[in-house]
PDB file of C-alpha atoms and ligand atoms in Angstrom:
ATOM      1  CA  MET A   1       0.112  -0.047   0.010  1.00  0.00           C
ATOM      2  CA  GLY A   2       1.332   3.459  -0.918  1.00  0.00           C
ATOM      3  CA  ASP A   3       1.583   6.190   1.808  1.00  0.00           C
ATOM      4  CA  GLU A   4      -1.249   8.142   0.360  1.00  0.00           C
ATOM      5  CA  ASP A   5      -3.437   5.187   0.955  1.00  0.00           C
ATOM      6  CA  ALA A   6      -2.534   4.698   4.660  1.00  0.00           C
ATOM      7  CA  VAL A   7      -5.419   5.077   7.125  1.00  0.00           C
ATOM      8  CA  PRO A   8      -5.640   5.379  10.959  1.00  0.00           C
ATOM      9  CA  LEU A   9      -5.740   2.007  12.724  1.00  0.00           C
ATOM     10  CA  THR A  10      -7.432   1.444  16.160  1.00  0.00           C
ATOM     11  CA  GLY A  11      -6.418  -1.463  18.485  1.00  0.00           C
ATOM     12  CA  ARG A  12      -3.479  -3.794  18.571  1.00  0.00           C
ATOM     13  CA  LEU A  13      -2.894  -7.022  16.790  1.00  0.00           C
ATOM     14  CA  LYS A  14      -4.291  -9.821  19.056  1.00  0.00           C
ATOM     15  CA  ASP A  15      -1.113 -12.092  18.912  1.00  0.00           C
ATOM     16  CA  LYS A  16      -2.570 -14.442  21.617  1.00  0.00           C
ATOM     17  CA  LEU A  17      -5.768 -14.992  19.740  1.00  0.00           C
ATOM     18  CA  ILE A  18      -3.917 -15.485  16.453  1.00  0.00           C
ATOM     19  CA  GLU A  19      -1.720 -18.180  18.111  1.00  0.00           C
ATOM     20  CA  ALA A  20      -4.831 -19.848  19.683  1.00  0.00           C
ATOM     21  CA  LYS A  21      -6.463 -20.097  16.328  1.00  0.00           C
ATOM     22  CA  GLN A  22      -3.347 -21.579  14.691  1.00  0.00           C
ATOM     23  CA  ASP A  23      -3.368 -23.994  17.584  1.00  0.00           C
ATOM     24  CA  TRP A  24      -7.024 -24.957  16.868  1.00  0.00           C
ATOM     25  CA  ALA A  25      -5.937 -25.587  13.171  1.00  0.00           C
ATOM     26  CA  ARG A  26      -3.215 -27.915  14.200  1.00  0.00           C
ATOM     27  CA  LYS A  27      -5.523 -29.902  16.513  1.00  0.00           C
ATOM     28  CA  GLY A  28      -8.342 -29.911  14.181  1.00  0.00           C
ATOM     29  CA  ARG A  29     -10.778 -28.245  16.601  1.00  0.00           C
ATOM     30  CA  LEU A  30     -14.432 -28.694  15.697  1.00  0.00           C
ATOM     31  CA  LEU A  31     -13.947 -31.181  12.932  1.00  0.00           C
ATOM     32  CA  THR A  32     -16.889 -33.717  12.660  1.00  0.00           C
ATOM     33  CA  GLY A  33     -15.670 -35.562   9.631  1.00  0.00           C
ATOM     34  CA  THR A  34     -18.988 -35.090   7.893  1.00  0.00           C
ATOM     35  CA  ARG A  35     -19.679 -33.852   4.346  1.00  0.00           C
ATOM     36  CA  LEU A  36     -23.109 -32.379   3.408  1.00  0.00           C
ATOM     37  CA  ASP A  37     -24.718 -31.345   0.178  1.00  0.00           C
ATOM     38  CA  PRO A  38     -25.279 -27.529  -0.132  1.00  0.00           C
ATOM     39  CA  ALA A  39     -28.204 -28.291  -2.493  1.00  0.00           C
ATOM     40  CA  ARG A  40     -30.045 -30.249   0.428  1.00  0.00           C
ATOM     41  CA  ASP A  41     -28.418 -29.076   3.754  1.00  0.00           C
ATOM     42  CA  ARG A  42     -28.463 -25.511   4.552  1.00  0.00           C
ATOM     43  CA  LEU A  43     -26.447 -25.766   7.671  1.00  0.00           C
ATOM     44  CA  PRO A  44     -22.908 -27.020   6.997  1.00  0.00           C
ATOM     45  CA  PRO A  45     -21.396 -29.806   9.282  1.00  0.00           C
ATOM     46  CA  GLY A  46     -20.447 -28.821  12.746  1.00  0.00           C
ATOM     47  CA  GLN A  47     -22.024 -25.327  12.548  1.00  0.00           C
ATOM     48  CA  THR A  48     -24.270 -23.597  15.043  1.00  0.00           C
ATOM     49  CA  LEU A  49     -26.937 -21.195  14.119  1.00  0.00           C
ATOM     50  CA  VAL A  50     -26.790 -17.672  15.647  1.00  0.00           C
ATOM     51  CA  ARG A  51     -29.016 -14.624  15.447  1.00  0.00           C
ATOM     52  CA  ASP A  52     -26.643 -11.956  16.465  1.00  0.00           C
ATOM     53  CA  TRP A  53     -23.616 -11.065  14.268  1.00  0.00           C
ATOM     54  CA  PRO A  54     -20.311 -11.593  15.986  1.00  0.00           C
ATOM     55  CA  VAL A  55     -17.347  -9.414  15.020  1.00  0.00           C
ATOM     56  CA  LEU A  56     -14.074 -11.078  14.205  1.00  0.00           C
ATOM     57  CA  ASP A  57     -10.827  -9.339  13.202  1.00  0.00           C
ATOM     58  CA  LEU A  58      -7.162  -9.405  14.039  1.00  0.00           C
ATOM     59  CA  GLY A  59      -7.527  -6.773  16.701  1.00  0.00           C
ATOM     60  CA  VAL A  60      -7.089  -3.831  14.388  1.00  0.00           C
ATOM     61  CA  GLN A  61     -10.008  -2.012  12.836  1.00  0.00           C
ATOM     62  CA  PRO A  62      -8.933   0.512  10.331  1.00  0.00           C
ATOM     63  CA  ASP A  63     -10.746   3.770  10.135  1.00  0.00           C
ATOM     64  CA  VAL A  64     -11.457   4.315   6.466  1.00  0.00           C
ATOM     65  CA  SER A  65     -13.419   7.317   5.330  1.00  0.00           C
ATOM     66  CA  ARG A  66     -15.489   7.150   2.261  1.00  0.00           C
ATOM     67  CA  GLU A  67     -13.273  10.042   0.941  1.00  0.00           C
ATOM     68  CA  LYS A  68     -10.045   8.028   1.509  1.00  0.00           C
ATOM     69  CA  TRP A  69     -11.297   4.642   0.456  1.00  0.00           C
ATOM     70  CA  ARG A  70      -9.957   3.397  -2.953  1.00  0.00           C
ATOM     71  CA  LEU A  71     -10.613   0.042  -4.627  1.00  0.00           C
ATOM     72  CA  ARG A  72      -8.144  -1.373  -7.119  1.00  0.00           C
ATOM     73  CA  LEU A  73      -8.754  -4.332  -9.437  1.00  0.00           C
ATOM     74  CA  GLU A  74      -5.505  -5.182 -11.193  1.00  0.00           C
ATOM     75  CA  GLY A  75      -3.040  -7.838 -12.049  1.00  0.00           C
ATOM     76  CA  GLN A  76      -4.061 -10.156 -14.892  1.00  0.00           C
ATOM     77  CA  VAL A  77      -6.616  -7.740 -16.454  1.00  0.00           C
ATOM     78  CA  GLU A  78      -6.799  -5.774 -19.697  1.00  0.00           C
ATOM     79  CA  ALA A  79      -8.199  -2.619 -18.053  1.00  0.00           C
ATOM     80  CA  PRO A  80      -7.069  -2.126 -14.407  1.00  0.00           C
ATOM     81  CA  LEU A  81      -9.570  -0.304 -12.231  1.00  0.00           C
ATOM     82  CA  ARG A  82      -9.039   2.427  -9.573  1.00  0.00           C
ATOM     83  CA  LEU A  83     -12.285   3.477  -8.100  1.00  0.00           C
ATOM     84  CA  ASP A  84     -13.062   6.062  -5.546  1.00  0.00           C
ATOM     85  CA  TRP A  85     -16.361   6.072  -3.506  1.00  0.00           C
ATOM     86  CA  GLU A  86     -18.293   8.033  -6.076  1.00  0.00           C
ATOM     87  CA  ALA A  87     -17.194   5.888  -9.134  1.00  0.00           C
ATOM     88  CA  PHE A  88     -17.944   2.722  -7.048  1.00  0.00           C
ATOM     89  CA  MET A  89     -21.448   3.894  -6.192  1.00  0.00           C
ATOM     90  CA  ALA A  90     -22.114   4.878  -9.774  1.00  0.00           C
ATOM     91  CA  LEU A  91     -21.801   1.255 -10.878  1.00  0.00           C
ATOM     92  CA  PRO A  92     -24.867  -1.051 -11.135  1.00  0.00           C
ATOM     93  CA  GLN A  93     -26.169  -1.744  -7.620  1.00  0.00           C
ATOM     94  CA  THR A  94     -27.294  -5.230  -6.610  1.00  0.00           C
ATOM     95  CA  GLU A  95     -29.081  -6.803  -3.468  1.00  0.00           C
ATOM     96  CA  ALA A  96     -28.269 -10.233  -2.552  1.00  0.00           C
ATOM     97  CA  VAL A  97     -29.438 -12.353   0.430  1.00  0.00           C
ATOM     98  CA  GLY A  98     -26.984 -15.008   1.668  1.00  0.00           C
ATOM     99  CA  ASP A  99     -25.836 -17.052   4.698  1.00  0.00           C
ATOM    100  CA  ILE A 100     -22.681 -16.593   6.677  1.00  0.00           C
ATOM    101  CA  HIS A 101     -20.658 -19.631   7.865  1.00  0.00           C
ATOM    102  CA  CYS A 102     -17.645 -18.768  10.090  1.00  0.00           C
ATOM    103  CA  VAL A 103     -15.014 -21.421  10.591  1.00  0.00           C
ATOM    104  CA  THR A 104     -15.240 -20.751  14.467  1.00  0.00           C
ATOM    105  CA  GLN A 105     -18.574 -22.497  14.170  1.00  0.00           C
ATOM    106  CA  TRP A 106     -21.266 -19.990  13.939  1.00  0.00           C
ATOM    107  CA  SER A 107     -23.630 -19.482  10.991  1.00  0.00           C
ATOM    108  CA  ARG A 108     -26.076 -16.777  10.345  1.00  0.00           C
ATOM    109  CA  TYR A 109     -28.914 -17.035   7.799  1.00  0.00           C
ATOM    110  CA  ASP A 110     -30.551 -14.457   5.487  1.00  0.00           C
ATOM    111  CA  ASN A 111     -28.148 -11.571   5.437  1.00  0.00           C
ATOM    112  CA  ARG A 112     -29.380  -8.946   3.130  1.00  0.00           C
ATOM    113  CA  TRP A 113     -26.418  -7.244   1.441  1.00  0.00           C
ATOM    114  CA  GLN A 114     -26.287  -4.306  -1.066  1.00  0.00           C
ATOM    115  CA  GLY A 115     -23.350  -3.557  -3.295  1.00  0.00           C
ATOM    116  CA  VAL A 116     -21.655  -4.072  -6.580  1.00  0.00           C
ATOM    117  CA  ARG A 117     -21.388  -7.624  -8.049  1.00  0.00           C
ATOM    118  CA  ALA A 118     -17.895  -9.113  -8.658  1.00  0.00           C
ATOM    119  CA  VAL A 119     -19.068 -10.162 -12.147  1.00  0.00           C
ATOM    120  CA  ASP A 120     -19.909  -6.606 -12.958  1.00  0.00           C
ATOM    121  CA  LEU A 121     -16.465  -5.403 -11.820  1.00  0.00           C
ATOM    122  CA  LEU A 122     -14.774  -8.253 -13.767  1.00  0.00           C
ATOM    123  CA  ALA A 123     -16.707  -7.230 -16.908  1.00  0.00           C
ATOM    124  CA  LEU A 124     -15.128  -3.801 -16.641  1.00  0.00           C
ATOM    125  CA  ALA A 125     -11.625  -4.926 -15.962  1.00  0.00           C
ATOM    126  CA  ARG A 126     -11.624  -7.803 -18.594  1.00  0.00           C
ATOM    127  CA  PRO A 127      -9.605 -10.626 -17.020  1.00  0.00           C
ATOM    128  CA  ARG A 128      -6.854 -12.036 -19.201  1.00  0.00           C
ATOM    129  CA  GLN A 129      -6.768 -15.903 -19.805  1.00  0.00           C
ATOM    130  CA  ALA A 130      -3.873 -16.064 -17.400  1.00  0.00           C
ATOM    131  CA  ALA A 131      -6.125 -14.857 -14.523  1.00  0.00           C
ATOM    132  CA  ARG A 132      -6.707 -18.056 -12.305  1.00  0.00           C
ATOM    133  CA  PHE A 133      -6.581 -16.895  -8.768  1.00  0.00           C
ATOM    134  CA  VAL A 134      -7.610 -13.786  -6.794  1.00  0.00           C
ATOM    135  CA  GLY A 135      -5.666 -12.172  -3.986  1.00  0.00           C
ATOM    136  CA  PHE A 136      -7.308  -9.672  -1.720  1.00  0.00           C
ATOM    137  CA  THR A 137      -5.565  -6.968   0.403  1.00  0.00           C
ATOM    138  CA  SER A 138      -7.348  -4.915   3.142  1.00  0.00           C
ATOM    139  CA  TYR A 139      -6.568  -1.714   4.989  1.00  0.00           C
ATOM    140  CA  ASP A 140      -5.760  -3.663   8.130  1.00  0.00           C
ATOM    141  CA  GLY A 141      -3.079  -5.687   6.287  1.00  0.00           C
ATOM    142  CA  TYR A 142      -5.279  -8.714   6.070  1.00  0.00           C
ATOM    143  CA  THR A 143      -5.038 -10.764   2.899  1.00  0.00           C
ATOM    144  CA  THR A 144      -6.877 -13.846   1.599  1.00  0.00           C
ATOM    145  CA  ASN A 145      -7.189 -15.800  -1.646  1.00  0.00           C
ATOM    146  CA  VAL A 146      -9.710 -17.782  -3.778  1.00  0.00           C
ATOM    147  CA  PRO A 147      -9.746 -19.292  -7.112  1.00  0.00           C
ATOM    148  CA  MET A 148     -11.260 -17.113  -9.976  1.00  0.00           C
ATOM    149  CA  GLU A 149     -14.324 -19.387 -10.214  1.00  0.00           C
ATOM    150  CA  GLU A 150     -15.278 -18.542  -6.754  1.00  0.00           C
ATOM    151  CA  PHE A 151     -14.818 -14.885  -7.043  1.00  0.00           C
ATOM    152  CA  ALA A 152     -16.660 -14.946 -10.425  1.00  0.00           C
ATOM    153  CA  ARG A 153     -19.947 -16.406  -9.017  1.00  0.00           C
ATOM    154  CA  GLU A 154     -23.174 -14.496  -9.551  1.00  0.00           C
ATOM    155  CA  GLU A 155     -23.722 -14.021  -5.806  1.00  0.00           C
ATOM    156  CA  VAL A 156     -20.349 -12.595  -4.893  1.00  0.00           C
ATOM    157  CA  LEU A 157     -20.643  -8.892  -3.851  1.00  0.00           C
ATOM    158  CA  LEU A 158     -18.492  -5.923  -2.857  1.00  0.00           C
ATOM    159  CA  ALA A 159     -21.034  -4.934  -0.200  1.00  0.00           C
ATOM    160  CA  HIS A 160     -21.263  -1.340   1.133  1.00  0.00           C
ATOM    161  CA  SER A 161     -24.492  -1.965   3.005  1.00  0.00           C
ATOM    162  CA  TRP A 162     -26.273  -4.569   5.111  1.00  0.00           C
ATOM    163  CA  GLU A 163     -30.111  -4.566   5.645  1.00  0.00           C
ATOM    164  CA  GLY A 164     -30.249  -1.225   4.005  1.00  0.00           C
ATOM    165  CA  LEU A 165     -27.761   0.429   6.320  1.00  0.00           C
ATOM    166  CA  PRO A 166     -24.207   1.419   5.614  1.00  0.00           C
ATOM    167  CA  LEU A 167     -21.877  -1.363   6.640  1.00  0.00           C
ATOM    168  CA  THR A 168     -20.393  -0.407  10.036  1.00  0.00           C
ATOM    169  CA  ARG A 169     -16.609  -0.112  10.476  1.00  0.00           C
ATOM    170  CA  GLN A 170     -16.638  -3.261  12.752  1.00  0.00           C
ATOM    171  CA  HIS A 171     -17.958  -5.343   9.982  1.00  0.00           C
ATOM    172  CA  GLY A 172     -15.648  -3.918   7.374  1.00  0.00           C
ATOM    173  CA  GLY A 173     -17.180  -0.637   6.116  1.00  0.00           C
ATOM    174  CA  PRO A 174     -17.012   1.206   3.728  1.00  0.00           C
ATOM    175  CA  VAL A 175     -16.790  -2.007   1.647  1.00  0.00           C
ATOM    176  CA  ARG A 176     -16.163  -5.640   2.235  1.00  0.00           C
ATOM    177  CA  VAL A 177     -16.203  -8.700   0.006  1.00  0.00           C
ATOM    178  CA  VAL A 178     -18.930 -11.213   0.520  1.00  0.00           C
ATOM    179  CA  ILE A 179     -18.449 -14.830  -0.756  1.00  0.00           C
ATOM    180  CA  PRO A 180     -21.309 -16.747   0.853  1.00  0.00           C
ATOM    181  CA  ARG A 181     -20.245 -20.280  -0.619  1.00  0.00           C
ATOM    182  CA  LEU A 182     -16.977 -20.148   1.461  1.00  0.00           C
ATOM    183  CA  TYR A 183     -16.065 -19.817   5.081  1.00  0.00           C
ATOM    184  CA  PHE A 184     -16.310 -16.122   6.135  1.00  0.00           C
ATOM    185  CA  TRP A 185     -12.475 -15.644   6.605  1.00  0.00           C
ATOM    186  CA  LYS A 186     -12.536 -15.695   2.745  1.00  0.00           C
ATOM    187  CA  SER A 187     -14.696 -12.493   2.757  1.00  0.00           C
ATOM    188  CA  PRO A 188     -12.272  -9.648   3.440  1.00  0.00           C
ATOM    189  CA  LYS A 189     -13.467  -6.493   5.316  1.00  0.00           C
ATOM    190  CA  TRP A 190     -12.052  -3.020   4.544  1.00  0.00           C
ATOM    191  CA  VAL A 191     -11.005  -4.289   1.062  1.00  0.00           C
ATOM    192  CA  THR A 192      -8.859  -2.057  -1.053  1.00  0.00           C
ATOM    193  CA  ARG A 193      -7.070  -4.189  -3.549  1.00  0.00           C
ATOM    194  CA  ILE A 194      -8.091  -7.118  -5.718  1.00  0.00           C
ATOM    195  CA  GLU A 195      -5.442  -8.766  -7.761  1.00  0.00           C
ATOM    196  CA  LEU A 196      -6.089 -11.326 -10.456  1.00  0.00           C
ATOM    197  CA  LEU A 197      -3.115 -13.755 -10.433  1.00  0.00           C
ATOM    198  CA  GLY A 198      -1.666 -16.565 -12.517  1.00  0.00           C
ATOM    199  CA  ALA A 199      -0.422 -18.370  -9.497  1.00  0.00           C
ATOM    200  CA  ASP A 200      -2.147 -18.841  -6.203  1.00  0.00           C
ATOM    201  CA  ARG A 201      -1.005 -16.755  -3.172  1.00  0.00           C
ATOM    202  CA  PRO A 202      -2.233 -18.031   0.216  1.00  0.00           C
ATOM    203  CA  GLY A 203      -3.390 -15.228   2.639  1.00  0.00           C
ATOM    204  CA  PHE A 204      -3.135 -14.420   6.295  1.00  0.00           C
ATOM    205  CA  TRP A 205      -4.956 -17.567   7.657  1.00  0.00           C
ATOM    206  CA  GLU A 206      -4.160 -19.714   4.781  1.00  0.00           C
ATOM    207  CA  VAL A 207      -0.508 -19.597   5.763  1.00  0.00           C
ATOM    208  CA  ARG A 208      -1.354 -20.216   9.382  1.00  0.00           C
ATOM    209  CA  GLY A 209      -2.997 -23.570   8.967  1.00  0.00           C
ATOM    210  CA  TYR A 210      -6.369 -22.728   7.542  1.00  0.00           C
ATOM    211  CA  HIS A 211      -7.626 -24.653   4.437  1.00  0.00           C
ATOM    212  CA  ASN A 212      -6.768 -23.085   1.051  1.00  0.00           C
ATOM    213  CA  ASN A 213     -10.250 -23.548  -0.427  1.00  0.00           C
ATOM    214  CA  GLY A 214     -12.573 -23.221   2.734  1.00  0.00           C
ATOM    215  CA  ASP A 215     -15.686 -25.045   1.548  1.00  0.00           C
ATOM    216  CA  PRO A 216     -17.958 -25.302   4.696  1.00  0.00           C
ATOM    217  CA  TRP A 217     -20.047 -28.324   3.350  1.00  0.00           C
ATOM    218  CA  ALA A 218     -16.785 -30.326   2.965  1.00  0.00           C
ATOM    219  CA  GLU A 219     -15.650 -28.965   6.294  1.00  0.00           C
ATOM    220  CA  GLU A 220     -12.564 -27.551   4.831  1.00  0.00           C
ATOM    221  CA  ARG A 221     -11.574 -25.694   7.993  1.00  0.00           C
ATOM    222  CA  TYR A 222      -7.840 -26.578   8.165  1.00  0.00           C
ATOM    223  CA  GLY A 223      -5.494 -27.982   5.762  1.00  0.00           C
TER     224      GLY A 223
HETATM  225  N1  MTE B 301      -9.699  -7.159   6.659  1.00  0.00           N
HETATM  226  C1  MTE B 301     -10.073  -8.256   7.407  1.00  0.00           C
HETATM  227  N2  MTE B 301     -11.117  -9.001   6.868  1.00  0.00           N
HETATM  228  C2  MTE B 301     -11.546 -10.109   7.495  1.00  0.00           C
HETATM  229  C3  MTE B 301     -10.922 -10.468   8.811  1.00  0.00           C
HETATM  230  C4  MTE B 301      -9.958  -9.607   9.286  1.00  0.00           C
HETATM  231  O1  MTE B 301      -9.394  -9.860  10.453  1.00  0.00           O
HETATM  232  N3  MTE B 301      -9.510  -8.513   8.535  1.00  0.00           N
HETATM  233  N4  MTE B 301     -11.373 -11.534   9.504  1.00  0.00           N
HETATM  234  C5  MTE B 301     -12.161 -12.675   8.600  1.00  0.00           C
HETATM  235  C6  MTE B 301     -12.682 -13.633   9.546  1.00  0.00           C
HETATM  236  S1  MTE B 301     -11.845 -14.654  10.220  1.00  0.00           S
HETATM  237  C7  MTE B 301     -14.155 -13.594   9.677  1.00  0.00           C
HETATM  238  S2  MTE B 301     -14.961 -14.795  10.407  1.00  0.00           S
HETATM  239  C8  MTE B 301     -15.009 -12.469   9.108  1.00  0.00           C
HETATM  240  C9  MTE B 301     -15.815 -11.788  10.233  1.00  0.00           C
HETATM  241  O2  MTE B 301     -16.582 -10.741   9.717  1.00  0.00           O
HETATM  242  P1  MTE B 301     -17.522 -10.034  10.690  1.00  0.00           P
HETATM  243  O3  MTE B 301     -16.685  -9.428  11.738  1.00  0.00           O
HETATM  244  O4  MTE B 301     -18.214  -9.068   9.980  1.00  0.00           O
HETATM  245  O5  MTE B 301     -18.462 -10.997  11.312  1.00  0.00           O
HETATM  246  O6  MTE B 301     -14.274 -11.467   8.418  1.00  0.00           O
HETATM  247  C10 MTE B 301     -13.125 -12.005   7.740  1.00  0.00           C
HETATM  248  N5  MTE B 301     -12.438 -10.840   6.969  1.00  0.00           N
HETATM  249 MO1   MO B 302     -13.310 -16.269  10.984  1.00  0.00          MO
END
């Protein structure tokens, strides 16, 4: 990230929590060894339904104003994008309802998001043939990765609102990615950079024992 893109950070990296989560990954915490079919089973194996919406982060919540926020879509694309808030909001707007499945075991149904579809952004940037993976970078330094097919699904959103209200800072506002088909650690909050890559680039949790794919119905928690 360039200096002009730096934003104030509140809080401190929760080293202890990060270590504990790595330890859970090593021990295979919560694994049930079951595989379910997303076409038939709404709740993935080993998950518990919640009604509230927990906040999970690394201990640092960046304070990103709409004025400062920028989104770049670059790498293996014909037309790299660099959008400010106004340009982003001028794009076609979509609403999508989806479930959340967090690897720490909670699931939350029927989250109504508003934002810009990934497929609409991709159509503007025109991915090259070589684009096979996606790497995300956020204002708190968090990174994560998915294959192109997962990012290019119809239901994937760059969400700025939830239930009709601007996404709060805690939950990743001004804009976060929402990929409902995968565990929620694959949905970066405070996103600023999306890179289309020829080779995969494991992110923050992926290099700390979490699964590279993160399919909840196959219970791909760790790997
Ligand atoms: N930038 C950023 N995105 C992130 C995280 C983070 O620490 N930083 N945590 C991930 C994890 S582990 C989860 S479960 C969800 C939590 O999102 P929520 O706090 O809105 O529930 O965000 C994901 N995206
Ligand atoms: Mo998580």
